Each structure stands twice: as structure tokens, then as C-alpha cells.
GROMACS .gro file of C-alpha atoms in nm:
model
  155
    1MET     CA    1   3.235   1.571 -12.479
    2ASP     CA    2   3.261   1.530 -12.104
    3ARG     CA    3   3.623   1.458 -12.014
    4LEU     CA    4   3.526   1.233 -11.724
    5HIS     CA    5   3.278   1.016 -11.912
    6PRO     CA    6   3.343   1.037 -12.285
    7ILE     CA    7   3.063   0.878 -12.483
    8SER     CA    8   3.116   0.858 -12.854
    9ILE     CA    9   2.851   0.770 -13.105
   10ALA     CA   10   3.038   0.446 -13.172
   11ASN     CA   11   3.014   0.317 -12.814
   12PHE     CA   12   2.675   0.460 -12.715
   13MET     CA   13   2.461   0.145 -12.701
   14ALA     CA   14   2.184   0.240 -12.456
   15THR     CA   15   1.827   0.139 -12.535
   16LYS     CA   16   1.670   0.423 -12.334
   17LEU     CA   17   1.756   0.792 -12.346
   18PHE     CA   18   1.605   1.073 -12.143
   19ILE     CA   19   1.611   1.420 -12.299
   20ASP     CA   20   1.606   1.716 -12.063
   21THR     CA   21   1.552   2.084 -12.135
   22TRP     CA   22   1.915   2.142 -12.234
   23GLY     CA   23   1.889   1.852 -12.478
   24TRP     CA   24   1.574   1.977 -12.651
   25LEU     CA   25   1.710   2.333 -12.669
   26THR     CA   26   2.044   2.218 -12.805
   27LEU     CA   27   1.878   1.996 -13.066
   28ASN     CA   28   1.660   2.285 -13.184
   29ASP     CA   29   1.896   2.583 -13.171
   30ARG     CA   30   2.193   2.577 -13.407
   31GLN     CA   31   2.359   2.853 -13.202
   32GLU     CA   32   2.377   2.634 -12.890
   33THR     CA   33   2.715   2.493 -12.792
   34GLY     CA   34   2.704   2.121 -12.850
   35HIS     CA   35   2.436   2.134 -13.122
   36GLN     CA   36   2.624   1.916 -13.371
   37GLY     CA   37   2.721   1.655 -13.111
   38ALA     CA   38   2.367   1.639 -12.974
   39ILE     CA   39   2.222   1.601 -13.325
   40ALA     CA   40   2.467   1.321 -13.407
   41ILE     CA   41   2.383   1.126 -13.089
   42TYR     CA   42   2.008   1.185 -13.136
   43LYS     CA   43   2.009   1.066 -13.498
   44GLN     CA   44   2.222   0.761 -13.417
   45PHE     CA   45   1.993   0.673 -13.128
   46LEU     CA   46   1.688   0.693 -13.355
   47ARG     CA   47   1.863   0.478 -13.618
   48ASP     CA   48   1.938   0.220 -13.349
   49ARG     CA   49   1.565   0.215 -13.260
   50GLY     CA   50   1.615   0.328 -12.900
   51SER     CA   51   1.336   0.465 -12.681
   52ILE     CA   52   1.335   0.834 -12.592
   53TYR     CA   53   1.171   0.976 -12.280
   54THR     CA   54   1.093   1.322 -12.148
   55THR     CA   55   0.841   1.473 -11.907
   56ASP     CA   56   0.570   1.735 -11.916
   57TYR     CA   57   0.782   1.946 -11.677
   58VAL     CA   58   1.077   1.932 -11.918
   59LEU     CA   59   0.849   2.036 -12.205
   60ASP     CA   60   0.717   2.325 -11.997
   61GLU     CA   61   1.072   2.455 -11.949
   62THR     CA   62   1.168   2.380 -12.308
   63TYR     CA   63   0.874   2.557 -12.469
   64THR     CA   64   0.919   2.861 -12.246
   65LEU     CA   65   1.289   2.889 -12.327
   66LEU     CA   66   1.241   2.826 -12.701
   67PHE     CA   67   1.015   3.131 -12.720
   68LYS     CA   68   1.257   3.339 -12.511
   69ARG     CA   69   1.563   3.249 -12.719
   70LEU     CA   70   1.446   3.197 -13.076
   71PRO     CA   71   1.247   3.399 -13.326
   72THR     CA   72   0.876   3.319 -13.288
   73PHE     CA   73   0.852   3.124 -13.615
   74GLN     CA   74   1.153   2.907 -13.530
   75ALA     CA   75   1.029   2.849 -13.173
   76GLN     CA   76   0.683   2.750 -13.299
   77LYS     CA   77   0.835   2.514 -13.556
   78SER     CA   78   1.061   2.354 -13.291
   79MET     CA   79   0.774   2.319 -13.045
   80GLN     CA   80   0.557   2.151 -13.308
   81SER     CA   81   0.840   1.919 -13.413
   82ILE     CA   82   0.897   1.803 -13.053
   83PHE     CA   83   0.524   1.758 -12.994
   84ASP     CA   84   0.481   1.564 -13.319
   85ALA     CA   85   0.765   1.327 -13.229
   86LEU     CA   86   0.619   1.266 -12.884
   87THR     CA   87   0.267   1.201 -13.010
   88ARG     CA   88   0.328   1.025 -13.343
   89ASP     CA   89   0.642   0.815 -13.299
   90SER     CA   90   0.622   0.507 -13.078
   91ARG     CA   91   0.989   0.542 -12.986
   92PHE     CA   92   0.906   0.856 -12.785
   93THR     CA   93   0.733   0.858 -12.447
   94LEU     CA   94   0.600   1.163 -12.268
   95VAL     CA   95   0.591   1.090 -11.894
   96TRP     CA   96   0.354   1.297 -11.680
   97ILE     CA   97   0.453   1.410 -11.334
   98THR     CA   98   0.177   1.263 -11.121
   99GLU     CA   99   0.099   1.349 -10.761
  100GLU     CA  100   0.303   1.046 -10.650
  101ARG     CA  101   0.605   1.147 -10.860
  102PHE     CA  102   0.574   1.502 -10.730
  103GLN     CA  103   0.587   1.371 -10.371
  104GLN     CA  104   0.888   1.153 -10.454
  105THR     CA  105   1.056   1.462 -10.599
  106GLN     CA  106   0.989   1.660 -10.282
  107ASN     CA  107   1.151   1.377 -10.086
  108LEU     CA  108   1.450   1.380 -10.322
  109ARG     CA  109   1.478   1.758 -10.283
  110MET     CA  110   1.498   1.713  -9.905
  111GLN     CA  111   1.757   1.439  -9.947
  112TYR     CA  112   1.982   1.670 -10.150
  113LEU     CA  113   1.954   1.997  -9.960
  114ASP     CA  114   2.331   2.030 -10.001
  115LYS     CA  115   2.276   2.070 -10.378
  116PRO     CA  116   2.039   2.370 -10.397
  117ARG     CA  117   2.127   2.454 -10.759
  118ILE     CA  118   1.951   2.144 -10.893
  119SER     CA  119   1.613   2.255 -11.021
  120PHE     CA  120   1.293   2.088 -10.911
  121THR     CA  121   1.231   1.997 -11.275
  122ASP     CA  122   1.565   1.817 -11.292
  123LEU     CA  123   1.477   1.632 -10.974
  124THR     CA  124   1.146   1.521 -11.130
  125SER     CA  125   1.349   1.390 -11.423
  126MET     CA  126   1.570   1.194 -11.186
  127VAL     CA  127   1.263   1.039 -11.019
  128VAL     CA  128   1.130   0.930 -11.359
  129MET     CA  129   1.469   0.802 -11.473
  130GLN     CA  130   1.504   0.590 -11.158
  131GLU     CA  131   1.149   0.459 -11.194
  132LEU     CA  132   1.194   0.359 -11.559
  133GLY     CA  133   1.553   0.235 -11.533
  134ILE     CA  134   1.699   0.504 -11.759
  135GLN     CA  135   2.071   0.571 -11.712
  136HIS     CA  136   2.156   0.798 -12.006
  137ILE     CA  137   2.042   1.157 -12.040
  138LEU     CA  138   2.098   1.408 -12.319
  139THR     CA  139   2.201   1.706 -12.108
  140GLY     CA  140   2.469   1.960 -12.038
  141ASP     CA  141   2.395   1.948 -11.665
  142ALA     CA  142   2.676   1.772 -11.478
  143HIS     CA  143   2.470   1.735 -11.161
  144PHE     CA  144   2.291   1.435 -11.314
  145GLU     CA  145   2.621   1.250 -11.272
  146HIS     CA  146   2.735   1.420 -10.953
  147ILE     CA  147   2.425   1.329 -10.757
  148GLY     CA  148   2.540   0.967 -10.743
  149LEU     CA  149   2.230   0.791 -10.876
  150GLY     CA  150   2.407   0.619 -11.166
  151PHE     CA  151   2.307   0.856 -11.445
  152GLN     CA  152   2.542   0.924 -11.735
  153LYS     CA  153   2.510   1.232 -11.947
  154VAL     CA  154   2.555   1.241 -12.322
  155PRO     CA  155   2.716   1.381 -12.527
   0.00000   0.00000   0.00000
């Protein structure tokens, strides 16, 4: 858990959760640090009937890394599981990065030139999170909090 912003399963009451690449990888790879904590938050969130969001850019990164890190069968199974959740469960929303969102991301990139380590994909996620009023993100990336846009990472 993050020492600055500890979020336990008991006090995590958000209705919207964004899952970034780290989140999807950690949920699908038992060897990842934080796997058990991420699974616990994810399952509790689903039990509480929250809405889960991700983007096509996040899936692009996730699918690429799943096949780099996991045996092919496990990567294929994880990819299919994520895709099935996004297309068959109304609690999940896949947000597409449109031309307008891409332009907003370019503007955000220029605004945060002092933070060059933030990926363009993460910036697209921030644009979507701002647009949809999402504060909580399943991630291991501290820059979501450090950028000062009101995001809070879980676990």
C-alpha cells in the first residue's frame, strides 16, 4: 500500500475505477508485486457494483506486455478474459482515444514538460479520467498522484 495515501478495501468506496496497464498486468500475472492486493481491491469493487474504465491505448500496452512477460497460453487467456469483461459486462467501459482526446493529451504533454517520464498513454488516461470524473486508478505509477490533478492510486 502507498504510505502517503493508504486505501484499504474497507474504506475504498469509489463508484468509478480506472485500470491502467500496471493494473491489468498485476491482475493477470501472479508473479507481479502487488498481485494479491490488486485482486482483492478488484473483486471488492466488482462486488460493490462499481464501474470500471480503461482505454484502447491501455489495452494496446497491456496486450503487448502480456505476450512479452507471460507464456503464450497464459497471455492469450488473460487477453481474452480482459476483452470478455470489457465487451460482456455492463460495469466495464472501454473508452476510445478520439482525435479530440489525442489533441487534449498533446496539450497536457506540453503542460507537463517538466515530467518527461510520464508516458503519452498515461497522459491519455489522465485526459479520460478528468473528462469522466474518475479519481481512483488501479496503478503502481505514483505520477498519477504527483501530477496534481486529484487522482488517487489504489492499492
